[in-house]
PDB file of C-alpha atoms in Angstrom:
ATOM      1  CA  MET A   1       0.000   0.000   0.000  1.00  0.00           C
ATOM      2  CA  ALA A   2       1.472   3.333  -1.058  1.00  0.00           C
ATOM      3  CA  ARG A   3       1.916   6.113   1.423  1.00  0.00           C
ATOM      4  CA  THR A   4      -0.115   9.197   0.644  1.00  0.00           C
ATOM      5  CA  THR A   5       1.608  11.638   2.996  1.00  0.00           C
ATOM      6  CA  LYS A   6       5.153  12.759   3.762  1.00  0.00           C
ATOM      7  CA  GLN A   7       6.593  13.991   7.066  1.00  0.00           C
ATOM      8  CA  LEU A   8       8.660  17.183   6.624  1.00  0.00           C
ATOM      9  CA  SER A   9      10.842  19.164   9.003  1.00  0.00           C
ATOM     10  CA  GLY A  10      13.762  21.553   8.730  1.00  0.00           C
ATOM     11  CA  GLY A  11      14.657  22.939   5.308  1.00  0.00           C
ATOM     12  CA  GLY A  12      12.143  20.785   3.452  1.00  0.00           C
ATOM     13  CA  LYS A  13       9.309  22.051   5.637  1.00  0.00           C
ATOM     14  CA  ASP A  14      10.500  25.645   5.224  1.00  0.00           C
ATOM     15  CA  LYS A  15      10.716  25.317   1.430  1.00  0.00           C
ATOM     16  CA  LEU A  16       7.215  23.834   1.282  1.00  0.00           C
ATOM     17  CA  LEU A  17       5.671  26.565   3.454  1.00  0.00           C
ATOM     18  CA  ARG A  18       7.424  29.411   1.629  1.00  0.00           C
ATOM     19  CA  GLY A  19       6.489  27.894  -1.740  1.00  0.00           C
ATOM     20  CA  LEU A  20       2.819  27.650  -0.793  1.00  0.00           C
ATOM     21  CA  ILE A  21       2.823  31.253   0.413  1.00  0.00           C
ATOM     22  CA  ALA A  22       4.705  32.514  -2.671  1.00  0.00           C
ATOM     23  CA  ALA A  23       2.130  30.844  -4.938  1.00  0.00           C
ATOM     24  CA  GLU A  24      -0.580  33.045  -3.422  1.00  0.00           C
ATOM     25  CA  THR A  25      -0.830  36.142  -5.607  1.00  0.00           C
ATOM     26  CA  SER A  26      -3.182  38.170  -3.438  1.00  0.00           C
ATOM     27  CA  ILE A  27      -0.569  39.164  -0.818  1.00  0.00           C
ATOM     28  CA  THR A  28       2.434  41.461  -1.187  1.00  0.00           C
ATOM     29  CA  ALA A  29       5.991  40.152  -1.322  1.00  0.00           C
ATOM     30  CA  ALA A  30       6.878  41.775   2.002  1.00  0.00           C
ATOM     31  CA  ALA A  31       3.840  40.249   3.698  1.00  0.00           C
ATOM     32  CA  ALA A  32       4.648  36.859   2.155  1.00  0.00           C
ATOM     33  CA  LEU A  33       8.192  37.021   3.560  1.00  0.00           C
ATOM     34  CA  ARG A  34       6.974  37.975   7.030  1.00  0.00           C
ATOM     35  CA  LEU A  35       4.306  35.266   6.994  1.00  0.00           C
ATOM     36  CA  GLY A  36       6.774  32.665   5.733  1.00  0.00           C
ATOM     37  CA  ASP A  37       9.321  33.549   8.425  1.00  0.00           C
ATOM     38  CA  ALA A  38       6.665  33.445  11.139  1.00  0.00           C
ATOM     39  CA  MET A  39       5.296  30.086   9.985  1.00  0.00           C
ATOM     40  CA  CYS A  40       8.758  28.534   9.600  1.00  0.00           C
ATOM     41  CA  ALA A  41       9.703  29.646  13.110  1.00  0.00           C
ATOM     42  CA  ALA A  42       6.440  28.477  14.690  1.00  0.00           C
ATOM     43  CA  ILE A  43       5.964  25.099  12.968  1.00  0.00           C
ATOM     44  CA  ALA A  44       8.404  22.319  13.846  1.00  0.00           C
ATOM     45  CA  ASP A  45       7.218  19.687  11.389  1.00  0.00           C
ATOM     46  CA  VAL A  46       4.275  18.940   9.113  1.00  0.00           C
ATOM     47  CA  ARG A  47       2.668  15.970   7.416  1.00  0.00           C
ATOM     48  CA  VAL A  48       1.817  16.889   3.834  1.00  0.00           C
ATOM     49  CA  ARG A  49       0.096  15.148   0.938  1.00  0.00           C
ATOM     50  CA  ARG A  50       2.569  13.539  -1.478  1.00  0.00           C
ATOM     51  CA  GLU A  51       1.269  15.574  -4.442  1.00  0.00           C
ATOM     52  CA  ALA A  52       1.973  18.886  -2.699  1.00  0.00           C
ATOM     53  CA  TRP A  53       5.393  17.673  -1.612  1.00  0.00           C
ATOM     54  CA  GLU A  54       6.322  16.533  -5.143  1.00  0.00           C
ATOM     55  CA  THR A  55       5.219  19.895  -6.540  1.00  0.00           C
ATOM     56  CA  SER A  56       7.249  21.887  -4.003  1.00  0.00           C
ATOM     57  CA  ARG A  57      10.317  19.680  -4.501  1.00  0.00           C
ATOM     58  CA  ASN A  58      10.497  20.545  -8.189  1.00  0.00           C
ATOM     59  CA  GLN A  59      10.228  24.310  -7.702  1.00  0.00           C
ATOM     60  CA  PRO A  60      13.286  26.577  -7.370  1.00  0.00           C
ATOM     61  CA  PRO A  61      13.844  28.048  -3.901  1.00  0.00           C
ATOM     62  CA  SER A  62      11.718  31.071  -3.159  1.00  0.00           C
ATOM     63  CA  PRO A  63      13.440  34.442  -2.748  1.00  0.00           C
ATOM     64  CA  GLY A  64      12.732  34.390   0.990  1.00  0.00           C
ATOM     65  CA  ALA A  65      14.485  31.089   1.526  1.00  0.00           C
ATOM     66  CA  HIS A  66      16.465  32.547   4.409  1.00  0.00           C
ATOM     67  CA  SER A  67      14.994  34.307   7.389  1.00  0.00           C
ATOM     68  CA  MET A  68      14.809  38.094   6.957  1.00  0.00           C
ATOM     69  CA  SER A  69      13.655  40.916   9.138  1.00  0.00           C
ATOM     70  CA  PRO A  70      11.228  43.437   7.636  1.00  0.00           C
ATOM     71  CA  ALA A  71      14.017  46.066   7.669  1.00  0.00           C
ATOM     72  CA  SER A  72      16.226  43.898   5.476  1.00  0.00           C
ATOM     73  CA  ILE A  73      13.505  43.434   2.842  1.00  0.00           C
ATOM     74  CA  SER A  74      14.058  46.926   1.410  1.00  0.00           C
ATOM     75  CA  THR A  75      17.845  46.389   1.506  1.00  0.00           C
ATOM     76  CA  GLU A  76      17.487  43.144  -0.433  1.00  0.00           C
ATOM     77  CA  ALA A  77      15.161  44.784  -2.953  1.00  0.00           C
ATOM     78  CA  ALA A  78      17.765  47.499  -3.538  1.00  0.00           C
ATOM     79  CA  ALA A  79      20.503  44.898  -3.919  1.00  0.00           C
ATOM     80  CA  THR A  80      18.558  42.877  -6.477  1.00  0.00           C
ATOM     81  CA  ALA A  81      17.747  46.043  -8.400  1.00  0.00           C
ATOM     82  CA  ARG A  82      21.453  46.398  -9.211  1.00  0.00           C
ATOM     83  CA  SER A  83      21.865  44.266 -12.309  1.00  0.00           C
ATOM     84  CA  ASP A  84      25.510  45.243 -12.881  1.00  0.00           C
ATOM     85  CA  VAL A  85      26.763  43.007 -10.042  1.00  0.00           C
ATOM     86  CA  PRO A  86      27.203  39.405 -11.229  1.00  0.00           C
ATOM     87  CA  PRO A  87      26.221  36.632  -8.827  1.00  0.00           C
ATOM     88  CA  PRO A  88      29.118  34.969  -7.007  1.00  0.00           C
ATOM     89  CA  PHE A  89      30.658  31.911  -8.652  1.00  0.00           C
ATOM     90  CA  ASP A  90      29.271  28.583  -7.430  1.00  0.00           C
ATOM     91  CA  PRO A  91      32.070  25.972  -7.457  1.00  0.00           C
ATOM     92  CA  PHE A  92      29.471  23.211  -7.262  1.00  0.00           C
ATOM     93  CA  VAL A  93      27.473  24.317 -10.317  1.00  0.00           C
ATOM     94  CA  PHE A  94      28.468  20.927 -11.722  1.00  0.00           C
ATOM     95  CA  SER A  95      30.474  17.987 -10.453  1.00  0.00           C
ATOM     96  CA  ALA A  96      33.635  17.534 -12.498  1.00  0.00           C
ATOM     97  CA  LEU A  97      33.779  13.876 -11.518  1.00  0.00           C
ATOM     98  CA  ALA A  98      30.167  13.244 -12.530  1.00  0.00           C
ATOM     99  CA  VAL A  99      30.581  15.016 -15.875  1.00  0.00           C
ATOM    100  CA  LEU A 100      33.738  13.025 -16.610  1.00  0.00           C
ATOM    101  CA  THR A 101      32.122   9.735 -15.617  1.00  0.00           C
ATOM    102  CA  LYS A 102      28.858  10.192 -17.501  1.00  0.00           C
ATOM    103  CA  GLN A 103      29.833  12.363 -20.483  1.00  0.00           C
ATOM    104  CA  GLY A 104      33.609  12.049 -20.890  1.00  0.00           C
ATOM    105  CA  ALA A 105      36.669  14.266 -20.899  1.00  0.00           C
ATOM    106  CA  ALA A 106      35.520  16.343 -23.886  1.00  0.00           C
ATOM    107  CA  ALA A 107      32.310  17.322 -22.121  1.00  0.00           C
ATOM    108  CA  LEU A 108      34.233  18.235 -18.970  1.00  0.00           C
ATOM    109  CA  ALA A 109      36.634  20.360 -21.029  1.00  0.00           C
ATOM    110  CA  ALA A 110      33.655  22.103 -22.642  1.00  0.00           C
ATOM    111  CA  ARG A 111      32.089  22.845 -19.232  1.00  0.00           C
ATOM    112  CA  LEU A 112      35.409  24.215 -17.985  1.00  0.00           C
ATOM    113  CA  ALA A 113      35.788  26.350 -21.135  1.00  0.00           C
ATOM    114  CA  ALA A 114      32.606  28.187 -20.125  1.00  0.00           C
ATOM    115  CA  ILE A 115      34.373  29.432 -16.975  1.00  0.00           C
ATOM    116  CA  ALA A 116      36.369  32.528 -17.941  1.00  0.00           C
ATOM    117  CA  GLU A 117      37.946  33.542 -14.632  1.00  0.00           C
ATOM    118  CA  LEU A 118      41.165  32.011 -13.329  1.00  0.00           C
ATOM    119  CA  ALA A 119      40.042  32.441  -9.715  1.00  0.00           C
ATOM    120  CA  ASP A 120      36.780  30.617 -10.436  1.00  0.00           C
ATOM    121  CA  LEU A 121      38.633  27.635 -11.925  1.00  0.00           C
ATOM    122  CA  ARG A 122      40.916  27.515  -8.890  1.00  0.00           C
ATOM    123  CA  GLN A 123      37.920  27.687  -6.569  1.00  0.00           C
ATOM    124  CA  LEU A 124      36.209  24.841  -8.447  1.00  0.00           C
ATOM    125  CA  ALA A 125      39.334  22.665  -8.193  1.00  0.00           C
ATOM    126  CA  GLN A 126      39.803  23.363  -4.486  1.00  0.00           C
ATOM    127  CA  SER A 127      36.133  22.868  -3.622  1.00  0.00           C
ATOM    128  CA  GLN A 128      35.894  19.579  -5.514  1.00  0.00           C
ATOM    129  CA  HIS A 129      39.187  18.292  -4.065  1.00  0.00           C
ATOM    130  CA  LEU A 130      41.072  18.143  -7.352  1.00  0.00           C
ATOM    131  CA  ALA A 131      44.854  18.140  -6.943  1.00  0.00           C
ATOM    132  CA  ILE A 132      46.247  20.870  -9.197  1.00  0.00           C
ATOM    133  CA  ASP A 133      49.044  23.425  -9.039  1.00  0.00           C
ATOM    134  CA  LEU A 134      47.275  26.585  -7.857  1.00  0.00           C
ATOM    135  CA  ALA A 135      50.178  28.736  -9.063  1.00  0.00           C
ATOM    136  CA  MET A 136      49.222  28.214 -12.719  1.00  0.00           C
ATOM    137  CA  THR A 137      48.268  31.398 -14.523  1.00  0.00           C
ATOM    138  CA  ASP A 138      47.396  30.080 -17.993  1.00  0.00           C
ATOM    139  CA  LEU A 139      43.664  29.386 -18.364  1.00  0.00           C
ATOM    140  CA  GLY A 140      44.162  26.611 -20.917  1.00  0.00           C
ATOM    141  CA  ALA A 141      46.791  24.844 -18.824  1.00  0.00           C
ATOM    142  CA  LEU A 142      44.613  25.147 -15.713  1.00  0.00           C
ATOM    143  CA  ARG A 143      41.621  23.650 -17.512  1.00  0.00           C
ATOM    144  CA  ALA A 144      43.777  20.767 -18.790  1.00  0.00           C
ATOM    145  CA  ALA A 145      45.152  20.218 -15.280  1.00  0.00           C
ATOM    146  CA  ILE A 146      41.622  20.063 -13.857  1.00  0.00           C
ATOM    147  CA  VAL A 147      40.633  17.458 -16.462  1.00  0.00           C
ATOM    148  CA  ALA A 148      43.776  15.427 -15.686  1.00  0.00           C
ATOM    149  CA  ALA A 149      43.209  15.699 -11.914  1.00  0.00           C
ATOM    150  CA  THR A 150      39.608  14.589 -12.331  1.00  0.00           C
ATOM    151  CA  GLU A 151      40.720  11.596 -14.434  1.00  0.00           C
ATOM    152  CA  ALA A 152      43.279  10.698 -11.743  1.00  0.00           C
ATOM    153  CA  ARG A 153      40.660  10.972  -9.019  1.00  0.00           C
ATOM    154  CA  LEU A 154      38.287   8.744 -10.973  1.00  0.00           C
ATOM    155  CA  ALA A 155      41.066   6.167 -11.506  1.00  0.00           C
ATOM    156  CA  GLU A 156      41.841   6.203  -7.776  1.00  0.00           C
ATOM    157  CA  ARG A 157      38.195   5.659  -6.896  1.00  0.00           C
ATOM    158  CA  ARG A 158      37.884   2.783  -9.345  1.00  0.00           C
ATOM    159  CA  ALA A 159      41.064   1.188  -8.013  1.00  0.00           C
ATOM    160  CA  ALA A 160      39.836   1.491  -4.448  1.00  0.00           C
ATOM    161  CA  ALA A 161      36.508  -0.081  -5.390  1.00  0.00           C
ATOM    162  CA  SER A 162      38.069  -3.153  -6.973  1.00  0.00           C
TER     163      SER A 162
END
């Protein structure tokens, strides 16, 4: 017999509550943030129908995903209004090891070619535990070193598994 409900707590519960509130178009964004924060703080866990949980799981995080005070709402609105500031680089935007394993070295090289900043490539290598020489200054050589380090890491994992 299939279960028809899902128990949620923590971040999953918060995402569900904020998503349900954000879907309501009749309240303002500021009121939605305040209501979401209040509900997330007051409710420890919920039991939700599977359909609602599946729907909320597939939605991107709502803008109020982190607790905010009403005073910080106007500050955040001003910060998002500035479109000239690029978002910070996410070193986990893709897994180098997963791309290499599933798509090959050429696909990994193509993904790395999309990263234009030397510091971002270094951050990706450090965050994903890829052993490279961080003193490299040539973008092409750094990309090739990341591919080689990822291949070495995959070989080590395969050897350890056998």
